[in-house]
């Protein structure tokens, strides 16, 4: 058959069953992804034997990234900067930060990114690769972790602020939205039902949180929107919006998008956090 039941395949099947997907739907997804029927059946049989305890196999995450808000602080000391807490929401878990990124850092990140901009791609969960998406009309690029002084400084600040290991973060992505550019509402986690998800999860597990930071504000438009809860976050330079999702499910109410820029340019930096080290 030339195929074997890998740990990633087992992890994917367990995650689907725990998320409530049926065995027939998993069988169809695996077939569409090119798995041999006998391998698919063996994997399903192996994991289905534990289906009654699926919730115990993949329990809700006990730890999640996020700031310490237990004392309702106005400011959080990140070691090199006092970051303001401007707004919070419990469900979805959303926190808006002020004075998160300095003007110097905003300019430095934009200048370094400008030379490497290209049409933004999205992760393709059918295959595990990347592809153009008509819903996303920005230009962007990725920095490697610690690539320059601005990136390294900001990544350490984020790790301290959100109490999540620096190594669990993807590389910082910089995006430029010109007039008319937008990103239609979407989820940042990787859909467990898609056949390409096991490939994506090999690099660091599931995404669990997002931090969007505004480096340059447009003249009009460009808000970050959360349609399920009627929330809009204005793209004020130096501020950021953080939100987390404890499971890859629409029930987290983390559907969000970037509204069209109506005038000027919007630049943002995005940091996605994974459940384990991102490689």
PDB file of C-alpha atoms in Angstrom:
ATOM      1  CA  UNK A   1       0.000   0.000   0.000  1.00  0.00           C
ATOM      2  CA  UNK A   2       2.958   2.345   0.566  1.00  0.00           C
ATOM      3  CA  UNK A   3       1.149   4.119   3.407  1.00  0.00           C
ATOM      4  CA  UNK A   4       1.401   3.750   7.167  1.00  0.00           C
ATOM      5  CA  UNK A   5      -0.589   4.978  10.139  1.00  0.00           C
ATOM      6  CA  UNK A   6       1.559   7.892  11.282  1.00  0.00           C
ATOM      7  CA  UNK A   7       1.342   9.658  14.673  1.00  0.00           C
ATOM      8  CA  UNK A   8       0.048  12.732  12.832  1.00  0.00           C
ATOM      9  CA  UNK A   9      -2.764  10.709  11.276  1.00  0.00           C
ATOM     10  CA  UNK A  10      -3.732   9.281  14.668  1.00  0.00           C
ATOM     11  CA  UNK A  11      -3.679  12.782  16.180  1.00  0.00           C
ATOM     12  CA  UNK A  12      -5.876  14.083  13.381  1.00  0.00           C
ATOM     13  CA  UNK A  13      -8.436  11.259  13.754  1.00  0.00           C
ATOM     14  CA  UNK A  14      -8.584  11.707  17.530  1.00  0.00           C
ATOM     15  CA  UNK A  15      -9.097  15.452  17.105  1.00  0.00           C
ATOM     16  CA  UNK A  16     -11.937  14.932  14.615  1.00  0.00           C
ATOM     17  CA  UNK A  17     -13.771  12.460  16.820  1.00  0.00           C
ATOM     18  CA  UNK A  18     -13.358  14.712  19.838  1.00  0.00           C
ATOM     19  CA  UNK A  19     -14.737  17.613  17.800  1.00  0.00           C
ATOM     20  CA  UNK A  20     -17.857  15.598  17.003  1.00  0.00           C
ATOM     21  CA  UNK A  21     -17.186  14.591  13.403  1.00  0.00           C
ATOM     22  CA  UNK A  22     -18.670  11.250  12.383  1.00  0.00           C
ATOM     23  CA  UNK A  23     -16.665   8.220  11.298  1.00  0.00           C
ATOM     24  CA  UNK A  24     -18.266   8.253   7.810  1.00  0.00           C
ATOM     25  CA  UNK A  25     -17.256  11.894   7.304  1.00  0.00           C
ATOM     26  CA  UNK A  26     -13.688  11.097   8.375  1.00  0.00           C
ATOM     27  CA  UNK A  27     -13.613   8.119   6.048  1.00  0.00           C
ATOM     28  CA  UNK A  28     -14.700  10.328   3.144  1.00  0.00           C
ATOM     29  CA  UNK A  29     -12.146  13.034   3.990  1.00  0.00           C
ATOM     30  CA  UNK A  30      -9.330  10.503   4.154  1.00  0.00           C
ATOM     31  CA  UNK A  31     -10.385   8.961   0.861  1.00  0.00           C
ATOM     32  CA  UNK A  32     -10.457  12.386  -0.802  1.00  0.00           C
ATOM     33  CA  UNK A  33      -6.997  13.109   0.600  1.00  0.00           C
ATOM     34  CA  UNK A  34      -5.615   9.986  -1.079  1.00  0.00           C
ATOM     35  CA  UNK A  35      -5.391   7.537   1.826  1.00  0.00           C
ATOM     36  CA  UNK A  36      -5.698   3.866   0.892  1.00  0.00           C
ATOM     37  CA  UNK A  37      -9.061   2.458   2.132  1.00  0.00           C
ATOM     38  CA  UNK A  38      -7.380  -0.239   4.214  1.00  0.00           C
ATOM     39  CA  UNK A  39      -5.099   2.258   5.943  1.00  0.00           C
ATOM     40  CA  UNK A  40      -8.021   4.587   6.595  1.00  0.00           C
ATOM     41  CA  UNK A  41     -10.106   1.777   8.071  1.00  0.00           C
ATOM     42  CA  UNK A  42      -7.228   0.602  10.253  1.00  0.00           C
ATOM     43  CA  UNK A  43      -6.623   4.096  11.578  1.00  0.00           C
ATOM     44  CA  UNK A  44     -10.299   4.650  12.275  1.00  0.00           C
ATOM     45  CA  UNK A  45     -10.652   1.269  13.985  1.00  0.00           C
ATOM     46  CA  UNK A  46      -7.597   1.917  16.154  1.00  0.00           C
ATOM     47  CA  UNK A  47      -8.847   5.289  17.355  1.00  0.00           C
ATOM     48  CA  UNK A  48     -12.563   4.506  17.377  1.00  0.00           C
ATOM     49  CA  UNK A  49     -11.889   1.859  20.006  1.00  0.00           C
ATOM     50  CA  UNK A  50     -11.163   4.762  22.331  1.00  0.00           C
ATOM     51  CA  UNK A  51     -13.995   6.964  21.035  1.00  0.00           C
ATOM     52  CA  UNK A  52     -15.989   6.673  24.223  1.00  0.00           C
ATOM     53  CA  UNK A  53     -13.113   8.350  26.007  1.00  0.00           C
ATOM     54  CA  UNK A  54     -12.278  10.796  23.257  1.00  0.00           C
ATOM     55  CA  UNK A  55     -12.932  13.774  25.504  1.00  0.00           C
ATOM     56  CA  UNK A  56     -10.399  12.388  27.954  1.00  0.00           C
ATOM     57  CA  UNK A  57      -7.874  11.752  25.185  1.00  0.00           C
ATOM     58  CA  UNK A  58      -8.062  15.382  24.034  1.00  0.00           C
ATOM     59  CA  UNK A  59      -9.245  17.343  27.090  1.00  0.00           C
ATOM     60  CA  UNK A  60      -9.877  21.074  26.942  1.00  0.00           C
ATOM     61  CA  UNK A  61      -6.610  22.981  27.083  1.00  0.00           C
ATOM     62  CA  UNK A  62      -5.710  23.704  30.669  1.00  0.00           C
ATOM     63  CA  UNK A  63      -3.339  26.510  29.699  1.00  0.00           C
ATOM     64  CA  UNK A  64      -3.881  29.266  27.174  1.00  0.00           C
ATOM     65  CA  UNK A  65      -1.905  32.354  26.231  1.00  0.00           C
ATOM     66  CA  UNK A  66      -3.146  35.662  27.550  1.00  0.00           C
ATOM     67  CA  UNK A  67      -2.335  38.568  29.871  1.00  0.00           C
ATOM     68  CA  UNK A  68      -2.836  38.399  33.620  1.00  0.00           C
ATOM     69  CA  UNK A  69      -5.995  40.419  34.175  1.00  0.00           C
ATOM     70  CA  UNK A  70      -6.803  39.029  37.618  1.00  0.00           C
ATOM     71  CA  UNK A  71      -6.342  42.438  39.245  1.00  0.00           C
ATOM     72  CA  UNK A  72      -7.981  44.432  36.425  1.00  0.00           C
ATOM     73  CA  UNK A  73      -4.761  46.323  35.646  1.00  0.00           C
ATOM     74  CA  UNK A  74      -4.678  49.538  33.651  1.00  0.00           C
ATOM     75  CA  UNK A  75      -1.096  48.794  32.613  1.00  0.00           C
ATOM     76  CA  UNK A  76       1.010  45.649  32.257  1.00  0.00           C
ATOM     77  CA  UNK A  77       4.787  45.831  32.686  1.00  0.00           C
ATOM     78  CA  UNK A  78       6.452  43.771  29.962  1.00  0.00           C
ATOM     79  CA  UNK A  79       9.988  44.517  31.120  1.00  0.00           C
ATOM     80  CA  UNK A  80      10.763  47.172  28.529  1.00  0.00           C
ATOM     81  CA  UNK A  81       7.397  48.873  28.182  1.00  0.00           C
ATOM     82  CA  UNK A  82       4.178  49.619  30.065  1.00  0.00           C
ATOM     83  CA  UNK A  83       1.351  48.344  27.873  1.00  0.00           C
ATOM     84  CA  UNK A  84      -2.146  49.746  28.372  1.00  0.00           C
ATOM     85  CA  UNK A  85      -5.221  47.544  28.775  1.00  0.00           C
ATOM     86  CA  UNK A  86      -7.944  49.414  26.889  1.00  0.00           C
ATOM     87  CA  UNK A  87     -10.766  46.916  26.489  1.00  0.00           C
ATOM     88  CA  UNK A  88     -11.570  43.311  27.368  1.00  0.00           C
ATOM     89  CA  UNK A  89     -14.240  40.789  26.421  1.00  0.00           C
ATOM     90  CA  UNK A  90     -14.778  37.335  27.890  1.00  0.00           C
ATOM     91  CA  UNK A  91     -16.511  35.425  25.085  1.00  0.00           C
ATOM     92  CA  UNK A  92     -14.781  35.564  22.749  1.00  0.00           C
ATOM     93  CA  UNK A  93     -11.677  36.274  24.763  1.00  0.00           C
ATOM     94  CA  UNK A  94     -10.566  39.622  23.323  1.00  0.00           C
ATOM     95  CA  UNK A  95      -8.157  42.178  24.797  1.00  0.00           C
ATOM     96  CA  UNK A  96      -7.283  45.506  23.164  1.00  0.00           C
ATOM     97  CA  UNK A  97      -3.851  46.863  24.123  1.00  0.00           C
ATOM     98  CA  UNK A  98      -2.623  50.445  23.833  1.00  0.00           C
ATOM     99  CA  UNK A  99       0.953  51.646  23.431  1.00  0.00           C
ATOM    100  CA  UNK A 100       2.050  48.114  22.560  1.00  0.00           C
ATOM    101  CA  UNK A 101       4.404  49.107  19.723  1.00  0.00           C
ATOM    102  CA  UNK A 102       6.483  52.299  19.645  1.00  0.00           C
ATOM    103  CA  UNK A 103       6.581  54.682  16.681  1.00  0.00           C
ATOM    104  CA  UNK A 104      10.220  53.728  16.103  1.00  0.00           C
ATOM    105  CA  UNK A 105       9.332  50.032  16.010  1.00  0.00           C
ATOM    106  CA  UNK A 106       6.399  50.650  13.666  1.00  0.00           C
ATOM    107  CA  UNK A 107       8.629  52.525  11.233  1.00  0.00           C
ATOM    108  CA  UNK A 108      11.435  49.989  11.512  1.00  0.00           C
ATOM    109  CA  UNK A 109       9.182  47.020  10.812  1.00  0.00           C
ATOM    110  CA  UNK A 110       7.534  48.739   7.847  1.00  0.00           C
ATOM    111  CA  UNK A 111      10.869  49.754   6.339  1.00  0.00           C
ATOM    112  CA  UNK A 112      12.321  46.256   6.674  1.00  0.00           C
ATOM    113  CA  UNK A 113       9.182  44.590   5.316  1.00  0.00           C
ATOM    114  CA  UNK A 114       8.595  46.918   2.376  1.00  0.00           C
ATOM    115  CA  UNK A 115      11.401  45.378   0.305  1.00  0.00           C
ATOM    116  CA  UNK A 116       9.916  41.877   0.532  1.00  0.00           C
ATOM    117  CA  UNK A 117       6.192  42.429   0.063  1.00  0.00           C
ATOM    118  CA  UNK A 118       4.218  40.074  -2.152  1.00  0.00           C
ATOM    119  CA  UNK A 119       0.535  39.219  -2.567  1.00  0.00           C
ATOM    120  CA  UNK A 120      -0.619  37.640   0.698  1.00  0.00           C
ATOM    121  CA  UNK A 121      -1.228  33.896   0.786  1.00  0.00           C
ATOM    122  CA  UNK A 122      -3.357  31.843   3.146  1.00  0.00           C
ATOM    123  CA  UNK A 123      -2.712  28.373   4.525  1.00  0.00           C
ATOM    124  CA  UNK A 124      -4.363  25.802   2.251  1.00  0.00           C
ATOM    125  CA  UNK A 125      -5.986  23.231   4.508  1.00  0.00           C
ATOM    126  CA  UNK A 126      -6.806  20.927   1.610  1.00  0.00           C
ATOM    127  CA  UNK A 127      -3.116  20.260   1.034  1.00  0.00           C
ATOM    128  CA  UNK A 128      -1.221  21.790   3.950  1.00  0.00           C
ATOM    129  CA  UNK A 129       0.493  24.320   1.665  1.00  0.00           C
ATOM    130  CA  UNK A 130      -0.219  27.959   0.812  1.00  0.00           C
ATOM    131  CA  UNK A 131      -2.364  29.530  -1.898  1.00  0.00           C
ATOM    132  CA  UNK A 132      -3.837  32.804  -3.102  1.00  0.00           C
ATOM    133  CA  UNK A 133      -7.241  33.542  -1.635  1.00  0.00           C
ATOM    134  CA  UNK A 134      -9.757  35.964  -3.174  1.00  0.00           C
ATOM    135  CA  UNK A 135     -10.930  36.839   0.350  1.00  0.00           C
ATOM    136  CA  UNK A 136      -7.510  38.284   1.191  1.00  0.00           C
ATOM    137  CA  UNK A 137      -6.322  41.229  -0.902  1.00  0.00           C
ATOM    138  CA  UNK A 138      -3.362  42.548   1.083  1.00  0.00           C
ATOM    139  CA  UNK A 139       0.372  42.378   0.425  1.00  0.00           C
ATOM    140  CA  UNK A 140       2.595  40.781   3.016  1.00  0.00           C
ATOM    141  CA  UNK A 141       5.728  38.982   4.154  1.00  0.00           C
ATOM    142  CA  UNK A 142       7.061  36.974   7.104  1.00  0.00           C
ATOM    143  CA  UNK A 143      10.047  37.659   9.328  1.00  0.00           C
ATOM    144  CA  UNK A 144      11.940  34.767  10.846  1.00  0.00           C
ATOM    145  CA  UNK A 145      11.863  34.734  14.642  1.00  0.00           C
ATOM    146  CA  UNK A 146      14.466  37.181  15.939  1.00  0.00           C
ATOM    147  CA  UNK A 147      15.430  38.254  12.427  1.00  0.00           C
ATOM    148  CA  UNK A 148      16.266  41.850  13.374  1.00  0.00           C
ATOM    149  CA  UNK A 149      16.369  44.031  16.456  1.00  0.00           C
ATOM    150  CA  UNK A 150      12.781  45.264  16.088  1.00  0.00           C
ATOM    151  CA  UNK A 151      11.380  41.754  15.587  1.00  0.00           C
ATOM    152  CA  UNK A 152      13.355  40.286  18.479  1.00  0.00           C
ATOM    153  CA  UNK A 153      12.348  43.084  20.855  1.00  0.00           C
ATOM    154  CA  UNK A 154       8.667  42.846  19.967  1.00  0.00           C
ATOM    155  CA  UNK A 155       8.587  39.042  20.154  1.00  0.00           C
ATOM    156  CA  UNK A 156      10.059  39.085  23.661  1.00  0.00           C
ATOM    157  CA  UNK A 157       7.515  41.717  24.713  1.00  0.00           C
ATOM    158  CA  UNK A 158       4.675  39.617  23.328  1.00  0.00           C
ATOM    159  CA  UNK A 159       5.936  36.486  25.096  1.00  0.00           C
ATOM    160  CA  UNK A 160       6.008  38.345  28.411  1.00  0.00           C
ATOM    161  CA  UNK A 161       2.671  40.086  27.892  1.00  0.00           C
ATOM    162  CA  UNK A 162       0.807  36.942  26.851  1.00  0.00           C
ATOM    163  CA  UNK A 163       2.721  34.544  29.111  1.00  0.00           C
ATOM    164  CA  UNK A 164       3.448  32.140  26.268  1.00  0.00           C
ATOM    165  CA  UNK A 165       6.859  30.791  25.230  1.00  0.00           C
ATOM    166  CA  UNK A 166       8.513  32.775  22.479  1.00  0.00           C
ATOM    167  CA  UNK A 167       9.262  29.530  20.636  1.00  0.00           C
ATOM    168  CA  UNK A 168       5.544  28.732  20.418  1.00  0.00           C
ATOM    169  CA  UNK A 169       4.982  31.696  18.087  1.00  0.00           C
ATOM    170  CA  UNK A 170       5.013  31.721  14.305  1.00  0.00           C
ATOM    171  CA  UNK A 171       7.220  34.253  12.557  1.00  0.00           C
ATOM    172  CA  UNK A 172       5.897  37.806  12.606  1.00  0.00           C
ATOM    173  CA  UNK A 173       3.800  38.593   9.533  1.00  0.00           C
ATOM    174  CA  UNK A 174       3.619  42.141   8.141  1.00  0.00           C
ATOM    175  CA  UNK A 175       0.669  43.116   5.941  1.00  0.00           C
ATOM    176  CA  UNK A 176      -0.083  46.232   3.895  1.00  0.00           C
ATOM    177  CA  UNK A 177      -3.674  47.047   2.979  1.00  0.00           C
ATOM    178  CA  UNK A 178      -4.033  49.624   0.195  1.00  0.00           C
ATOM    179  CA  UNK A 179      -7.363  51.361  -0.555  1.00  0.00           C
ATOM    180  CA  UNK A 180      -9.978  48.711  -1.243  1.00  0.00           C
ATOM    181  CA  UNK A 181      -7.931  45.875   0.296  1.00  0.00           C
ATOM    182  CA  UNK A 182      -9.574  43.710   2.935  1.00  0.00           C
ATOM    183  CA  UNK A 183      -9.647  40.273   4.530  1.00  0.00           C
ATOM    184  CA  UNK A 184     -13.145  38.827   4.687  1.00  0.00           C
ATOM    185  CA  UNK A 185     -14.289  37.165   7.937  1.00  0.00           C
ATOM    186  CA  UNK A 186     -12.496  33.912   8.712  1.00  0.00           C
ATOM    187  CA  UNK A 187     -11.116  31.778  11.546  1.00  0.00           C
ATOM    188  CA  UNK A 188      -7.394  31.541  12.304  1.00  0.00           C
ATOM    189  CA  UNK A 189      -7.374  27.975  13.627  1.00  0.00           C
ATOM    190  CA  UNK A 190      -6.864  25.104  11.212  1.00  0.00           C
ATOM    191  CA  UNK A 191     -10.106  23.301  10.410  1.00  0.00           C
ATOM    192  CA  UNK A 192      -9.833  19.762  11.834  1.00  0.00           C
ATOM    193  CA  UNK A 193     -12.122  18.448   9.084  1.00  0.00           C
ATOM    194  CA  UNK A 194      -9.734  19.379   6.275  1.00  0.00           C
ATOM    195  CA  UNK A 195      -7.416  16.635   4.991  1.00  0.00           C
ATOM    196  CA  UNK A 196      -4.366  18.917   4.889  1.00  0.00           C
ATOM    197  CA  UNK A 197      -4.581  19.841   8.569  1.00  0.00           C
ATOM    198  CA  UNK A 198      -2.396  16.967   9.876  1.00  0.00           C
ATOM    199  CA  UNK A 199       0.459  18.238   7.696  1.00  0.00           C
ATOM    200  CA  UNK A 200       0.071  21.762   9.081  1.00  0.00           C
ATOM    201  CA  UNK A 201      -0.068  20.567  12.691  1.00  0.00           C
ATOM    202  CA  UNK A 202       3.344  18.900  12.411  1.00  0.00           C
ATOM    203  CA  UNK A 203       5.053  22.297  12.669  1.00  0.00           C
ATOM    204  CA  UNK A 204       3.703  23.293  16.071  1.00  0.00           C
ATOM    205  CA  UNK A 205       0.242  21.955  16.659  1.00  0.00           C
ATOM    206  CA  UNK A 206      -2.943  23.950  16.470  1.00  0.00           C
ATOM    207  CA  UNK A 207      -3.105  27.744  16.564  1.00  0.00           C
ATOM    208  CA  UNK A 208      -4.547  28.913  19.883  1.00  0.00           C
ATOM    209  CA  UNK A 209      -4.371  32.719  19.733  1.00  0.00           C
ATOM    210  CA  UNK A 210      -3.795  35.744  17.498  1.00  0.00           C
ATOM    211  CA  UNK A 211      -2.337  39.185  18.144  1.00  0.00           C
ATOM    212  CA  UNK A 212      -2.860  41.878  15.486  1.00  0.00           C
ATOM    213  CA  UNK A 213      -0.804  45.063  15.909  1.00  0.00           C
ATOM    214  CA  UNK A 214      -1.370  48.252  13.923  1.00  0.00           C
ATOM    215  CA  UNK A 215       1.800  49.825  12.516  1.00  0.00           C
ATOM    216  CA  UNK A 216       0.204  52.512  10.356  1.00  0.00           C
ATOM    217  CA  UNK A 217      -3.375  53.673  10.503  1.00  0.00           C
ATOM    218  CA  UNK A 218      -5.375  54.435   7.347  1.00  0.00           C
ATOM    219  CA  UNK A 219      -7.310  57.631   6.880  1.00  0.00           C
ATOM    220  CA  UNK A 220     -10.637  55.766   6.701  1.00  0.00           C
ATOM    221  CA  UNK A 221     -11.793  52.182   7.202  1.00  0.00           C
ATOM    222  CA  UNK A 222      -9.695  49.143   7.993  1.00  0.00           C
ATOM    223  CA  UNK A 223     -11.171  48.106  11.349  1.00  0.00           C
ATOM    224  CA  UNK A 224     -10.708  44.578  12.690  1.00  0.00           C
ATOM    225  CA  UNK A 225     -14.229  43.184  12.953  1.00  0.00           C
ATOM    226  CA  UNK A 226     -15.755  40.342  14.971  1.00  0.00           C
ATOM    227  CA  UNK A 227     -19.136  39.803  13.237  1.00  0.00           C
ATOM    228  CA  UNK A 228     -20.494  37.242  15.722  1.00  0.00           C
ATOM    229  CA  UNK A 229     -20.364  39.755  18.590  1.00  0.00           C
ATOM    230  CA  UNK A 230     -20.676  43.078  16.759  1.00  0.00           C
ATOM    231  CA  UNK A 231     -17.228  44.285  17.794  1.00  0.00           C
ATOM    232  CA  UNK A 232     -14.981  46.585  15.727  1.00  0.00           C
ATOM    233  CA  UNK A 233     -11.455  47.526  16.772  1.00  0.00           C
ATOM    234  CA  UNK A 234     -10.142  50.727  15.211  1.00  0.00           C
ATOM    235  CA  UNK A 235      -6.672  50.366  13.623  1.00  0.00           C
ATOM    236  CA  UNK A 236      -4.945  52.944  15.846  1.00  0.00           C
ATOM    237  CA  UNK A 237      -1.183  52.981  15.389  1.00  0.00           C
ATOM    238  CA  UNK A 238       0.723  51.303  18.219  1.00  0.00           C
ATOM    239  CA  UNK A 239      -2.314  49.413  19.542  1.00  0.00           C
ATOM    240  CA  UNK A 240      -3.071  45.725  19.217  1.00  0.00           C
ATOM    241  CA  UNK A 241      -5.982  43.315  19.537  1.00  0.00           C
ATOM    242  CA  UNK A 242      -5.479  39.875  21.047  1.00  0.00           C
ATOM    243  CA  UNK A 243      -7.956  37.002  20.906  1.00  0.00           C
ATOM    244  CA  UNK A 244      -7.703  33.316  21.783  1.00  0.00           C
ATOM    245  CA  UNK A 245      -9.595  30.167  20.824  1.00  0.00           C
ATOM    246  CA  UNK A 246      -9.346  27.198  23.158  1.00  0.00           C
ATOM    247  CA  UNK A 247     -10.565  24.747  20.517  1.00  0.00           C
ATOM    248  CA  UNK A 248     -10.807  24.783  16.703  1.00  0.00           C
ATOM    249  CA  UNK A 249     -14.532  25.370  16.566  1.00  0.00           C
ATOM    250  CA  UNK A 250     -16.909  28.200  15.517  1.00  0.00           C
ATOM    251  CA  UNK A 251     -18.318  28.061  19.044  1.00  0.00           C
ATOM    252  CA  UNK A 252     -15.299  30.115  20.122  1.00  0.00           C
ATOM    253  CA  UNK A 253     -16.963  33.044  18.308  1.00  0.00           C
ATOM    254  CA  UNK A 254     -13.608  34.176  16.919  1.00  0.00           C
ATOM    255  CA  UNK A 255     -14.822  34.827  13.393  1.00  0.00           C
ATOM    256  CA  UNK A 256     -13.001  38.015  12.414  1.00  0.00           C
ATOM    257  CA  UNK A 257     -11.930  40.040   9.407  1.00  0.00           C
ATOM    258  CA  UNK A 258     -10.202  43.158   8.204  1.00  0.00           C
ATOM    259  CA  UNK A 259     -12.732  45.684   6.886  1.00  0.00           C
ATOM    260  CA  UNK A 260     -11.881  47.383   3.560  1.00  0.00           C
ATOM    261  CA  UNK A 261      -9.503  50.311   3.717  1.00  0.00           C
ATOM    262  CA  UNK A 262     -11.359  53.312   2.308  1.00  0.00           C
ATOM    263  CA  UNK A 263      -8.501  55.839   2.189  1.00  0.00           C
ATOM    264  CA  UNK A 264      -4.791  55.694   2.947  1.00  0.00           C
ATOM    265  CA  UNK A 265      -2.797  52.568   3.793  1.00  0.00           C
ATOM    266  CA  UNK A 266      -3.055  50.238   6.773  1.00  0.00           C
ATOM    267  CA  UNK A 267      -0.012  48.276   7.925  1.00  0.00           C
ATOM    268  CA  UNK A 268      -0.336  45.524  10.527  1.00  0.00           C
ATOM    269  CA  UNK A 269       1.894  42.982  12.212  1.00  0.00           C
ATOM    270  CA  UNK A 270       0.312  39.641  13.117  1.00  0.00           C
ATOM    271  CA  UNK A 271       1.613  37.065  15.570  1.00  0.00           C
ATOM    272  CA  UNK A 272      -0.034  33.635  15.671  1.00  0.00           C
ATOM    273  CA  UNK A 273       0.584  31.454  18.703  1.00  0.00           C
ATOM    274  CA  UNK A 274       0.704  27.649  18.539  1.00  0.00           C
ATOM    275  CA  UNK A 275       0.125  25.027  21.230  1.00  0.00           C
ATOM    276  CA  UNK A 276       3.754  23.896  21.118  1.00  0.00           C
ATOM    277  CA  UNK A 277       7.091  24.911  19.608  1.00  0.00           C
ATOM    278  CA  UNK A 278       6.761  26.141  16.024  1.00  0.00           C
ATOM    279  CA  UNK A 279       9.444  24.747  13.731  1.00  0.00           C
TER     280      UNK A 279
END
